[in-house]
Coordinates of C-alpha atoms in Angstrom, one line a residue:
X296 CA -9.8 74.5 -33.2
X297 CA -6.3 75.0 -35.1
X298 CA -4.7 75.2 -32.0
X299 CA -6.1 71.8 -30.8
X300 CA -5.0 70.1 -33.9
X301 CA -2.1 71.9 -33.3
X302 CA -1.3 69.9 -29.7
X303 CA -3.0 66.8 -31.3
X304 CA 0.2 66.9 -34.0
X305 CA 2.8 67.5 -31.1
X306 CA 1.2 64.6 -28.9
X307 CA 1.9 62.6 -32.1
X308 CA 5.8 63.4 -32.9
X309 CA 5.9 63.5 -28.6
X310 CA 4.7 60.0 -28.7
X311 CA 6.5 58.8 -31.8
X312 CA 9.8 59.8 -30.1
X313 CA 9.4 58.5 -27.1
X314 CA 8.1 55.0 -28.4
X315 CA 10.8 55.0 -31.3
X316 CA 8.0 54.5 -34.1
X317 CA 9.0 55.3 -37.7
X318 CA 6.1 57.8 -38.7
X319 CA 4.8 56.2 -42.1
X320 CA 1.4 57.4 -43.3
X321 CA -0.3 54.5 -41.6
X322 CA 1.6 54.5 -38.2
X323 CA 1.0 59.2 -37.9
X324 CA -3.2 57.9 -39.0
X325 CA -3.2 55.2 -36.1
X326 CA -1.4 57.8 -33.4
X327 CA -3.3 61.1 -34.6
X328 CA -6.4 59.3 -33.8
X329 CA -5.7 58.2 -30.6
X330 CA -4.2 61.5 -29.5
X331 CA -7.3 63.4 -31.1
X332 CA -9.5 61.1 -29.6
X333 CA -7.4 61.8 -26.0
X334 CA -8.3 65.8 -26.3
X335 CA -11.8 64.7 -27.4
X336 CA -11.6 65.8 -31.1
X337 CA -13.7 63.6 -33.7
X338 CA -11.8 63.7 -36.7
X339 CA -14.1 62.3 -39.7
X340 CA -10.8 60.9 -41.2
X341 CA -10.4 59.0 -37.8
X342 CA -14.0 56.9 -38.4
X343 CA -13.7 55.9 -41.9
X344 CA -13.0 52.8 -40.6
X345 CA -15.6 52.4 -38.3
X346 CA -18.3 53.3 -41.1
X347 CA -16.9 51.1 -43.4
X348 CA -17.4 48.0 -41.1
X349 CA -20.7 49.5 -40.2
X350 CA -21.8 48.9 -43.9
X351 CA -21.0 45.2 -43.8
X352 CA -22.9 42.0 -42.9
X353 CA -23.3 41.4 -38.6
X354 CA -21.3 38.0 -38.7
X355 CA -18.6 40.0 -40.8
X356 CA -18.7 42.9 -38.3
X357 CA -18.6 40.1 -35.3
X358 CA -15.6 38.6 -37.4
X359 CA -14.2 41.5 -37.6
X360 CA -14.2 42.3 -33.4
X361 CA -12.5 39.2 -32.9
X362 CA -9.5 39.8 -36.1
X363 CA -9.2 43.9 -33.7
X364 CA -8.7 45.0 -37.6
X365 CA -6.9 48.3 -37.1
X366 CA -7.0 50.3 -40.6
X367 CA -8.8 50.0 -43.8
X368 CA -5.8 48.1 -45.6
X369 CA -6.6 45.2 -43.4
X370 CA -10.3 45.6 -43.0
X371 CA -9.6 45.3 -47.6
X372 CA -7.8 42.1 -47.0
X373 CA -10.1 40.7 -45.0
X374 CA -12.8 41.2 -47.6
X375 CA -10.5 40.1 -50.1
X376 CA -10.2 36.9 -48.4
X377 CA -13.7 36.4 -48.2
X378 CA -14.5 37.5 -52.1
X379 CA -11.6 34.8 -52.9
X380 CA -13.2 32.0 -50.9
X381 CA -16.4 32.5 -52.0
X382 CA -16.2 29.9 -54.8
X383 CA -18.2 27.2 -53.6
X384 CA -15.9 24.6 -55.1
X385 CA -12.9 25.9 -53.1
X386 CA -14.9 26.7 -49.7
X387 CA -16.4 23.2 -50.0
X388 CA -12.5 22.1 -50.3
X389 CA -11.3 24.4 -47.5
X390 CA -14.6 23.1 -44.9
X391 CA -12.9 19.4 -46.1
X392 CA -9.8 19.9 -45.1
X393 CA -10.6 21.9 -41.7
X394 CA -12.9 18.9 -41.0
X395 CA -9.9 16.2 -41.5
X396 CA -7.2 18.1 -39.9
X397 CA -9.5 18.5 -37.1
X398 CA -10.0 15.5 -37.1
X399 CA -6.0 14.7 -37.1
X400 CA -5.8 16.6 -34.0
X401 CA -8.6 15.0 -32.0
X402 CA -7.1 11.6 -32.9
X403 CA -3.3 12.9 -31.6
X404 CA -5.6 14.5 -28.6
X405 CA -6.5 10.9 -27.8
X406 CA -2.9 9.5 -27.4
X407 CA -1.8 11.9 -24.9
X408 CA -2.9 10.0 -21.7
X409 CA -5.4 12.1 -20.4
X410 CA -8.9 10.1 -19.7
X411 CA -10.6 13.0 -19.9
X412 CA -9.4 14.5 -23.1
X413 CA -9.7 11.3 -24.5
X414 CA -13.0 10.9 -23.8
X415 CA -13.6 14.2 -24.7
X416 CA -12.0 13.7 -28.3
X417 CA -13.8 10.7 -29.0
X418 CA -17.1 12.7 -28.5
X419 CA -15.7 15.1 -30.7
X420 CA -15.3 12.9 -33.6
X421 CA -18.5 11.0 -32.7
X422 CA -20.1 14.5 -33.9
X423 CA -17.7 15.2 -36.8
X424 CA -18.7 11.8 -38.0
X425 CA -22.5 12.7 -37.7
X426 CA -24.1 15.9 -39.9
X427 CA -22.1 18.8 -39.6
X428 CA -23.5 22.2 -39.1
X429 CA -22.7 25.1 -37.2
X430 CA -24.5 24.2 -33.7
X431 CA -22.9 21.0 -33.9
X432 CA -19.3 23.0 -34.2
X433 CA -20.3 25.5 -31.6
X434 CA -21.7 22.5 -29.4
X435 CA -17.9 20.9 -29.6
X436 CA -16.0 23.9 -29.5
X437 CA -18.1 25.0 -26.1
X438 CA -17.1 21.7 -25.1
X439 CA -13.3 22.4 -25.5
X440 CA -13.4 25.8 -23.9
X441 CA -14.9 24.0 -20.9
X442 CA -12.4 21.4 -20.7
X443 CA -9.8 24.1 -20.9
X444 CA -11.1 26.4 -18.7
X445 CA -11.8 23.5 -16.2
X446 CA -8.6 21.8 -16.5
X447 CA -6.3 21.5 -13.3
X448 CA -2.7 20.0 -13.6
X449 CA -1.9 21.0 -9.8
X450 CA -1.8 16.9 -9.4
X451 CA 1.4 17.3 -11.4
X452 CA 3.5 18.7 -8.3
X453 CA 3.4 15.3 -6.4
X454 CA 5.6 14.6 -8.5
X455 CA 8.3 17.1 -7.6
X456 CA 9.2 14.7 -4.5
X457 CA 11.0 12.7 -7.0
X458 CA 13.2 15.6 -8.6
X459 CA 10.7 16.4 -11.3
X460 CA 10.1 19.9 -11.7
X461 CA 9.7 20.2 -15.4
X462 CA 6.4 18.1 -16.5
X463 CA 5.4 18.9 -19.7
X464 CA 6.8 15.9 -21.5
X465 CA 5.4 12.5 -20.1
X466 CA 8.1 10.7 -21.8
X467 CA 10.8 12.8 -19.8
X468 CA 8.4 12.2 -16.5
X469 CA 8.8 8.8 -16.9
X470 CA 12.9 8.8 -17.4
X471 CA 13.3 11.0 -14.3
X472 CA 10.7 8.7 -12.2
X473 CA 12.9 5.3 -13.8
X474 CA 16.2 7.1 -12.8
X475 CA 14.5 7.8 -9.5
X476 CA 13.7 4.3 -9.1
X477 CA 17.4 2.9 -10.1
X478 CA 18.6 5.0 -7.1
X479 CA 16.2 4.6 -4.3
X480 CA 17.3 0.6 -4.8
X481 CA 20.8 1.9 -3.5
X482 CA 18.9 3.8 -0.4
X483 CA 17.3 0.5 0.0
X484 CA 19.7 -1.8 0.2
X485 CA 21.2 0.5 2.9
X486 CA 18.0 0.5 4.6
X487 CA 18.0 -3.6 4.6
X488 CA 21.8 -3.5 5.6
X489 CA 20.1 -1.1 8.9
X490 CA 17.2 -3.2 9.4
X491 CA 18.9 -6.3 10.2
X492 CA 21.5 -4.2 13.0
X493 CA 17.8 -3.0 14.3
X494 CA 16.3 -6.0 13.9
X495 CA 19.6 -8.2 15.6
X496 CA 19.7 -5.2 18.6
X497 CA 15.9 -5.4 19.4
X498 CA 15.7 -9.3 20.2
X499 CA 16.4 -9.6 24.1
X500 CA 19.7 -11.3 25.6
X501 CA 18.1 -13.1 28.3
X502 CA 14.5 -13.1 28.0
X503 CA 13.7 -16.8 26.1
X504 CA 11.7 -14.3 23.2
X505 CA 11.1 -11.1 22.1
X506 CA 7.1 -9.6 23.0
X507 CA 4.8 -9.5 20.2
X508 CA 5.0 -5.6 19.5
X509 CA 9.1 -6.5 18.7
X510 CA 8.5 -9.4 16.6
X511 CA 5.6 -7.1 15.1
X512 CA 7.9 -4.5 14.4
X513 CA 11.0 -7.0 13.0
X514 CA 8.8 -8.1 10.8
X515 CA 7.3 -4.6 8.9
X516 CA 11.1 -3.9 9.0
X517 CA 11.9 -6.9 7.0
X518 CA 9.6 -6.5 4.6
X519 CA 10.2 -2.9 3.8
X520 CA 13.5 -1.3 5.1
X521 CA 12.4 2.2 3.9
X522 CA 9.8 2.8 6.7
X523 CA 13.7 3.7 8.9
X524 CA 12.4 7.1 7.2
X525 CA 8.9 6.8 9.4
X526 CA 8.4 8.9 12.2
X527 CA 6.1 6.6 13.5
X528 CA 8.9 3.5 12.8
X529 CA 11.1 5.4 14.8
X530 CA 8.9 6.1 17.9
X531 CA 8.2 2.1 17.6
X532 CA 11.6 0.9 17.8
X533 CA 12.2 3.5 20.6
X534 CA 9.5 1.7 22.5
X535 CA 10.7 -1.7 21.9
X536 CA 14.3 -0.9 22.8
X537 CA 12.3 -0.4 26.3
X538 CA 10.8 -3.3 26.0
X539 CA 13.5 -5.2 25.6
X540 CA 15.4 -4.2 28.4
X541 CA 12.2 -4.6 31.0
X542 CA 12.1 -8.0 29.1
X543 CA 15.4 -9.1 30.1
X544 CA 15.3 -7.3 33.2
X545 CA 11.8 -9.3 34.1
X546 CA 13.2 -12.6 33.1
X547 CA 16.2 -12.1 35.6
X548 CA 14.0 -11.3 38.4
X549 CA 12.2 -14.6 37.8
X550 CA 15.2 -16.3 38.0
X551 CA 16.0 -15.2 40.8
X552 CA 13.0 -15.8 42.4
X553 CA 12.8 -19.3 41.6
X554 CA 16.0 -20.2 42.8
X555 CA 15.3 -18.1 46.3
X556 CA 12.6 -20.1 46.6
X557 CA 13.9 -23.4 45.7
X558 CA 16.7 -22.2 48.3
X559 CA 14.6 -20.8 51.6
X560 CA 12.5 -24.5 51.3
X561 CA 15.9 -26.1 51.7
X562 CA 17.0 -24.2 54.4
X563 CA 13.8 -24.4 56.0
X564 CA 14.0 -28.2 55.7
X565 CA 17.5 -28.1 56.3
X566 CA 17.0 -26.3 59.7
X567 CA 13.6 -28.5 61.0
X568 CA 16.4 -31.8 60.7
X569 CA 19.2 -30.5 62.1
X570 CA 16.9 -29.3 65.1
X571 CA 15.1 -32.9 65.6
X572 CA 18.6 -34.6 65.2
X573 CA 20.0 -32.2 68.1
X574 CA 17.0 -32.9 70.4
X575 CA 17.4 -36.3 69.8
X576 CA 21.1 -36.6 70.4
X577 CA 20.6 -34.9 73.5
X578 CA 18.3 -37.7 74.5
X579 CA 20.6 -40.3 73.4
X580 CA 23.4 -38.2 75.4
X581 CA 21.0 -38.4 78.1
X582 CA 20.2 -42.4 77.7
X583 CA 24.0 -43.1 77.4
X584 CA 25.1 -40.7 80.9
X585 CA 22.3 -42.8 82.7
X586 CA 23.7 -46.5 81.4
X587 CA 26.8 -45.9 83.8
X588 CA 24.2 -45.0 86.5
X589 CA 22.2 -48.7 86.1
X590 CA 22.1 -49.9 89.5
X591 CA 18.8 -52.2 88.9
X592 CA 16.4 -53.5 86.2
X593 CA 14.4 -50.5 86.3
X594 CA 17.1 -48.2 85.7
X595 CA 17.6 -50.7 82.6
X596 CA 14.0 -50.4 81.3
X597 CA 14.1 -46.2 82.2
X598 CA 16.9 -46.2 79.6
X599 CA 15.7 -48.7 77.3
X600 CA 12.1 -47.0 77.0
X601 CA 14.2 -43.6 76.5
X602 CA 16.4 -44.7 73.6
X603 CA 13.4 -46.4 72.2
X604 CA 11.4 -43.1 72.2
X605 CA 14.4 -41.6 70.7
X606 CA 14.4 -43.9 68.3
X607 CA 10.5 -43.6 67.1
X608 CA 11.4 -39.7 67.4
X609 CA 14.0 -40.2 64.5
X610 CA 11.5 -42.7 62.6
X611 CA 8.7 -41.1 62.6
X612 CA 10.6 -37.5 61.7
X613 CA 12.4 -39.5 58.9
X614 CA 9.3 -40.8 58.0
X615 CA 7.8 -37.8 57.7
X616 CA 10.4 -36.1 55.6
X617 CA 9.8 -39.2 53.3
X618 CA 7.0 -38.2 52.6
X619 CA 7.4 -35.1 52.0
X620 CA 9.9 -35.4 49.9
X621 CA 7.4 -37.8 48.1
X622 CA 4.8 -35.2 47.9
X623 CA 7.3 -32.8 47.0
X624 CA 7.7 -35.3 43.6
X625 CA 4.5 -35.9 42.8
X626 CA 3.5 -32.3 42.5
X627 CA 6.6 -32.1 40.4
X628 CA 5.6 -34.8 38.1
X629 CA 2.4 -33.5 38.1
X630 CA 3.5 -29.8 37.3
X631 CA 6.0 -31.6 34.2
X632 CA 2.6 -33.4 33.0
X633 CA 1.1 -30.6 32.6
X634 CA 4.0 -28.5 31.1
X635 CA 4.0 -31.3 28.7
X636 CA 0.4 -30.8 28.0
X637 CA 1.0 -26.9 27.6
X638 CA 3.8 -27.5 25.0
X639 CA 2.0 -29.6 23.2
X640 CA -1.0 -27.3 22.8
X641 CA 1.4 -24.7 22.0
X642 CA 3.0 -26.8 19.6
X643 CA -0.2 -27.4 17.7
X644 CA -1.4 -23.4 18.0
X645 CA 2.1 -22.4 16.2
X646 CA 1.5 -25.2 13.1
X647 CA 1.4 -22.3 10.1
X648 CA 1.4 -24.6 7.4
X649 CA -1.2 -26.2 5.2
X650 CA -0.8 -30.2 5.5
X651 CA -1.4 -31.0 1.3
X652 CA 0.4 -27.8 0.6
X653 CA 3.2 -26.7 2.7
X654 CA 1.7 -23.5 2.2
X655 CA 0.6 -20.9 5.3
X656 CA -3.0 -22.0 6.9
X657 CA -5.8 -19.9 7.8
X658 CA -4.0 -19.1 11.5
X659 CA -1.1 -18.0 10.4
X660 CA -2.8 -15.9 7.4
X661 CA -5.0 -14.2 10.0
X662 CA -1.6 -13.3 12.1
X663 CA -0.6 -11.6 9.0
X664 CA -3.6 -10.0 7.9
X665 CA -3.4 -8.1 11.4
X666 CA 0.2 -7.2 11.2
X667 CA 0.1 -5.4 7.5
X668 CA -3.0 -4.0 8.8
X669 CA -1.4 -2.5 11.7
X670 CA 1.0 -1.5 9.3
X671 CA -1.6 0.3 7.1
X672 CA -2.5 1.8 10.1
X673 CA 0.7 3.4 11.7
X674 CA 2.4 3.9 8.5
X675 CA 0.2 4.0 6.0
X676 CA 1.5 0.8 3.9
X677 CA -1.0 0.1 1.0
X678 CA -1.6 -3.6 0.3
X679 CA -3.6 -5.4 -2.1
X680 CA -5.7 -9.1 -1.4
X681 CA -6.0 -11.8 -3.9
X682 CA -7.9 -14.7 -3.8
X683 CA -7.5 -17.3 -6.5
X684 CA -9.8 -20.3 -6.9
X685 CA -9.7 -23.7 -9.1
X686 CA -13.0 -23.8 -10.9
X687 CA -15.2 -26.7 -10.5
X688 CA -12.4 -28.6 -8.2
X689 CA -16.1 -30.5 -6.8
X690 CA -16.2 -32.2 -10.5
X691 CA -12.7 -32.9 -10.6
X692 CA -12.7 -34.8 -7.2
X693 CA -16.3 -36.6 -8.4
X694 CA -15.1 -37.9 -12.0
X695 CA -11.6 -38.3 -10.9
X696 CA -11.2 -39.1 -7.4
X697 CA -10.0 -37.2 -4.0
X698 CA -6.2 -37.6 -5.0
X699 CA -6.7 -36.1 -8.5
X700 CA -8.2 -32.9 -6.6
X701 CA -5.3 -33.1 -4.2
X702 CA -2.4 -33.2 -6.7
X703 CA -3.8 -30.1 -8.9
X704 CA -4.0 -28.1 -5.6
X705 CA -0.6 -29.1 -4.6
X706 CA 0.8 -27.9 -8.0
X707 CA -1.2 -24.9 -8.0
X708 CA 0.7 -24.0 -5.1
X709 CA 3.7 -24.6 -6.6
X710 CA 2.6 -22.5 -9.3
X711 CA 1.7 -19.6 -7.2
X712 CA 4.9 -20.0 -5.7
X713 CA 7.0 -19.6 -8.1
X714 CA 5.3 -16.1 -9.7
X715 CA 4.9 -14.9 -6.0
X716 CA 9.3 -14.4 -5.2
X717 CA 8.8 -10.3 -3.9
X718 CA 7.6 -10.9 -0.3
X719 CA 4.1 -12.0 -1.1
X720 CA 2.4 -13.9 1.8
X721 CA 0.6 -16.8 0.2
X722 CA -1.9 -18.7 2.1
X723 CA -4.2 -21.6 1.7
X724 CA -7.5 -20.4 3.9
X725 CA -10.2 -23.6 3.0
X726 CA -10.5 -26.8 0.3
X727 CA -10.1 -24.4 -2.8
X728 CA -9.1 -21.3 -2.1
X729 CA -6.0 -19.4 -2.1
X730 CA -5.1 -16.1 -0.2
X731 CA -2.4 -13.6 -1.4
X732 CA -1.7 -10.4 0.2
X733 CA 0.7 -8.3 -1.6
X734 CA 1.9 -4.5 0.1
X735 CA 2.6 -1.7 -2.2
X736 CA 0.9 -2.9 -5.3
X737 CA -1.5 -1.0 -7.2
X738 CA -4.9 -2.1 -9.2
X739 CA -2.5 -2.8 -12.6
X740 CA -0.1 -4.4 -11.1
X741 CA -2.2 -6.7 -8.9
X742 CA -4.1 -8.1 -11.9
X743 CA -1.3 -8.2 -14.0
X744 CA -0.1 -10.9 -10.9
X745 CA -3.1 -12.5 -11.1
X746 CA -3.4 -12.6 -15.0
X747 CA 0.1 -14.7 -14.8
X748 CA -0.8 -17.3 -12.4
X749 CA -4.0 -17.6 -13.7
X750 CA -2.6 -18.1 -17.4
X751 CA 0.6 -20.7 -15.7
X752 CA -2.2 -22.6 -14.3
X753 CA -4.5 -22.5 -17.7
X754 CA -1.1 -23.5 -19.7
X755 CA -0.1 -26.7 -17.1
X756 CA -0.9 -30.5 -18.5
X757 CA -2.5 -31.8 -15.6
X758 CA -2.4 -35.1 -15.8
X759 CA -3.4 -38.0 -13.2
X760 CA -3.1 -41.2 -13.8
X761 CA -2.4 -41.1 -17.7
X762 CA -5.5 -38.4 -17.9
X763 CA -5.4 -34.8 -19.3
X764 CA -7.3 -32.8 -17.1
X765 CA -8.2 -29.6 -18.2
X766 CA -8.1 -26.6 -15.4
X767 CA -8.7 -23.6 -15.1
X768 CA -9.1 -20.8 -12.2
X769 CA -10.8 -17.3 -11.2
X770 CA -9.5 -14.4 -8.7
X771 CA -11.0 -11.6 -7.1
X772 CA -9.2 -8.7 -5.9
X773 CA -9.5 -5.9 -3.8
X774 CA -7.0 -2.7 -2.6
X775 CA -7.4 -2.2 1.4
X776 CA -7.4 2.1 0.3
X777 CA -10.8 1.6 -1.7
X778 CA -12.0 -0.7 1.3
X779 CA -13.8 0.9 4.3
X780 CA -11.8 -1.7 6.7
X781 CA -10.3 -4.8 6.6
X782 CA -13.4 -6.7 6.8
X783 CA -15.1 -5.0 3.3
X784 CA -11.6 -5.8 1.7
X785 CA -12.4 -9.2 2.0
X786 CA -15.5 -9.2 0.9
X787 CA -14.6 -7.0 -2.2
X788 CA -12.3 -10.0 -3.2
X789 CA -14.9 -12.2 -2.5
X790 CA -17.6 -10.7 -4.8
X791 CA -14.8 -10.2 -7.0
X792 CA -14.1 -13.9 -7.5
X793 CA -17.9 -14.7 -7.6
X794 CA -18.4 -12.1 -10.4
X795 CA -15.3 -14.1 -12.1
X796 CA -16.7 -17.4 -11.6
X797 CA -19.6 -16.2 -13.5
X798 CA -18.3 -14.3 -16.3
X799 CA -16.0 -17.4 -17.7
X800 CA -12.6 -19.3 -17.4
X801 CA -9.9 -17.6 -16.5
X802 CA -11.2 -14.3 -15.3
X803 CA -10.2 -11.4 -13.0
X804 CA -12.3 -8.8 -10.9
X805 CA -11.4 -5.7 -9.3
X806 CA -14.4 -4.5 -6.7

């Protein structure tokens, strides 16, 4: 036994040395226990402690787990801690002031950004406001410790395409994101500088127009230069470059071919005259040898009747080239009537404006619905529909005429015009109604649009004819990303200005 203490003591001073620990009474008690308890020795001195907490209350002894009190000078100040708050007056105090400065911390909790610790601190205080006992405390607490142990930041490394690496300070997010910003304008403004060398390089040299796939392209590269950095941009303007060149190359075969045409008729008609003329001037050779052989009248009328059939030879052979030649017009007019006709049709099909208000018409907004949606497509380009109606514009045009309704459409447009100056395609689609499709722009940003329209419109004096007119307007919006397609976009804005319509003046809904 004395020799086991005996290795118990040198495991002690072994240990001390080699951890550098100052041997005071209570650090040699702390490493002779855990070297006698190494060699299996149960020292009585070394459970004192362990008796002692025996002896006290369970939720002490709990307590006490979770503190990991290591001697019996801290298991004594723990119980003095407890004997000095034991006054009712001063624990009643001390519960208080827990209770606020929890409180204080759920409130900062709900100004840091976060939805769901927001919602989750306002539940919290819900409860502190209520009756509070200890399942109500253990109810929120169990409720923090799953929000904790639940919580997943990973989102935070999309962010480290922008430079930002450290994230634990939104205000410093947002500075790097802002200085971010300031410099991708430079990139762009390269990128715009690019487009239009693209743009210029893609439109053919002989061909009278570029294919819609170029024009198609032109135009996503107009309105944003920074798709250059697309994959999928670059394999498109690889394929138009193609294009143009089998465009140009196709217009000069059909050139040609027109004017090889145009040039084998008139040889062909070229060659059929010069062959009657020569067969008829060898019959007129032929009358004119035989009028030095005239020896009687019928020698006479033998050469007459000759040059007279020569005669109704060339007649009848001009004659017939006449009217060819006038057959050869008429189809020609006929062929200009009818270009006529086709330009004028086209002329009509390529009218993109609204009459009333200069601004694009149902065509040409389906023409762009398709191209950003192509766009969205290939590239992934977000974009954002608005639709923006005058309410009860019926009324108006019953109490005040069809010219009152005209003019506050006409200055709506202006209206919209005049918020709408970052490549916003504006359309007017039927009587009332007015289509905006916006790329790039998220759900806050959209109805912020909308909100300031909608308030320029509320805030305009309408007047017609010396009479106030009081307007106001409704808009329904809808992202193409929380559509299923193009058509359910559409619709979303739809509902979305019904549900306005019915919910008041000047209202906006997202669907």
């Amino acid at each position: 036994m004395a020799s086991l203490i005996s290795d118990v003591i040198k495991d002690v001073f072994k240990e001390a040395s080699e951890k550098k620990i100052t041997l005071t009474p209570d650090n040699y008690h702390m490493l002779f226990c855990a070297a006698a308890a190494r060699r299996g020795l149960g020292a009585s001195e070394c459970k004192k402690l362990e008796n002692y907490i025996s002896k006290l209350d369970q939720n002490y002894q709990n307590e006490l787990k979770k503190m990991n009190v290591r001697n019996i000078d801290e298991l004594f100040a723990f119980i003095s801690s407890r004997l000095n708050r034991a006054n009712p007056v001063d624990v009643t105090k001390i519960n208080l002031a827990q209770t606020m400065l929890l409180k204080r911390i759920l409130h900062a909790i709900n100004l840091m950004h976060n939805t769901k610790a927001k919602e989750l601190a306002n539940s919290s205080l819900s409860m502190l406001d209520g009756t509070i006992g200890v399942e109500s405390l253990n109810l929120i607490r169990d409720r923090w410790f799953e929000f904790v142990s639940h919580f997943d930041d990973t989102y935070l490394r999309r962010l480290e395409k922008y430079g930002i690496k450290q994230n634990d300070d939104i205000e410093t997010i947002i500075s790097k994101i802002e200085k971010s910003k300031d410099n991708s304008k430079d990139i762009d403004l390269k990128y715009t500088k690019i487009c239009e060398l693209i743009i210029a390089a893609l439109v053919p040299s002989i061909a009278p127009s570029a294919d819609d796939d170029i024009a198609r392209v032109s135009e996503h590269l107009r309105q944003n230069p920074s798709l250059l950095s697309s994959q999928a941009m670059e394999d498109d303007i690889k394929k138009c470059i193609l294009k143009r060149v089998r465009l140009d190359q196709n217009e000069i075969k059909h050139k040609i071919s027109i004017l090889d045409e145009v040039l084998n008729n008139l040889n062909t008609q070229i060659q059929n005259f010069a062959t009657t003329l020569l067969n008829n001037g060898s019959s007129v050779d032929s009358a004119i040898f035989d009028i030095d052989n005239i020896n009687s009248i019928d020698d006479y009328n033998a050469i007459k009747q000759k040059l007279q059939k020569t005669s109704n030879s060339l007649r009848s052979e001009i004659s017939a080239m006449g009217l060819k030649l006038s057959d050869d017009s008429k189809v020609i007019h006929d062929l200009k009537e009818r270009i006529k006709e086709l330009e004028e049709m086209i002329a009509k099909s390529s009218i993109k404006k609204d009459e009333l208000t200069g601004l694009n018409n149902k065509n040409s907004f389906e023409v762009e619905l398709a191209n950003i949606e192509d766009a969205n497509a290939k590239y992934g380009v977000d974009y954002t529909l608005m639709i923006i109606e005058i309410n009860s514009l019926d009324d108006i045009r019953l109490k005040y005429g069809a010219n009152a309704k005209d003019a506050i459409l006409s200055t709506m447009a202006k209206i919209v015009q005049n918020r709408c100056i970052n490549g916003e395609f504006i359309a007017r689609t039927n009587s009332d109604e007015f289509m905006i499709l916006v790329a790039n722009l998220d759900k806050n940003s959209a109805i912020n649009l909308a909100q300031i329209m909608i308030n320029d419109i509320a805030g305009y004096k309408f007047r017609y004819k010396n009479e106030h007119i009081i307007v106001s307007a409704s808009s329904g919006i809808a992202l193409r990303s929380s559509a299923k397609n193009q058509s359910d976009m559409i619709q979303k804005a739809s509902e979305g200005l019904m549900i306005a319509k019915s919910e008041g003046i000047n209202c906006i809904r997202v669907v």
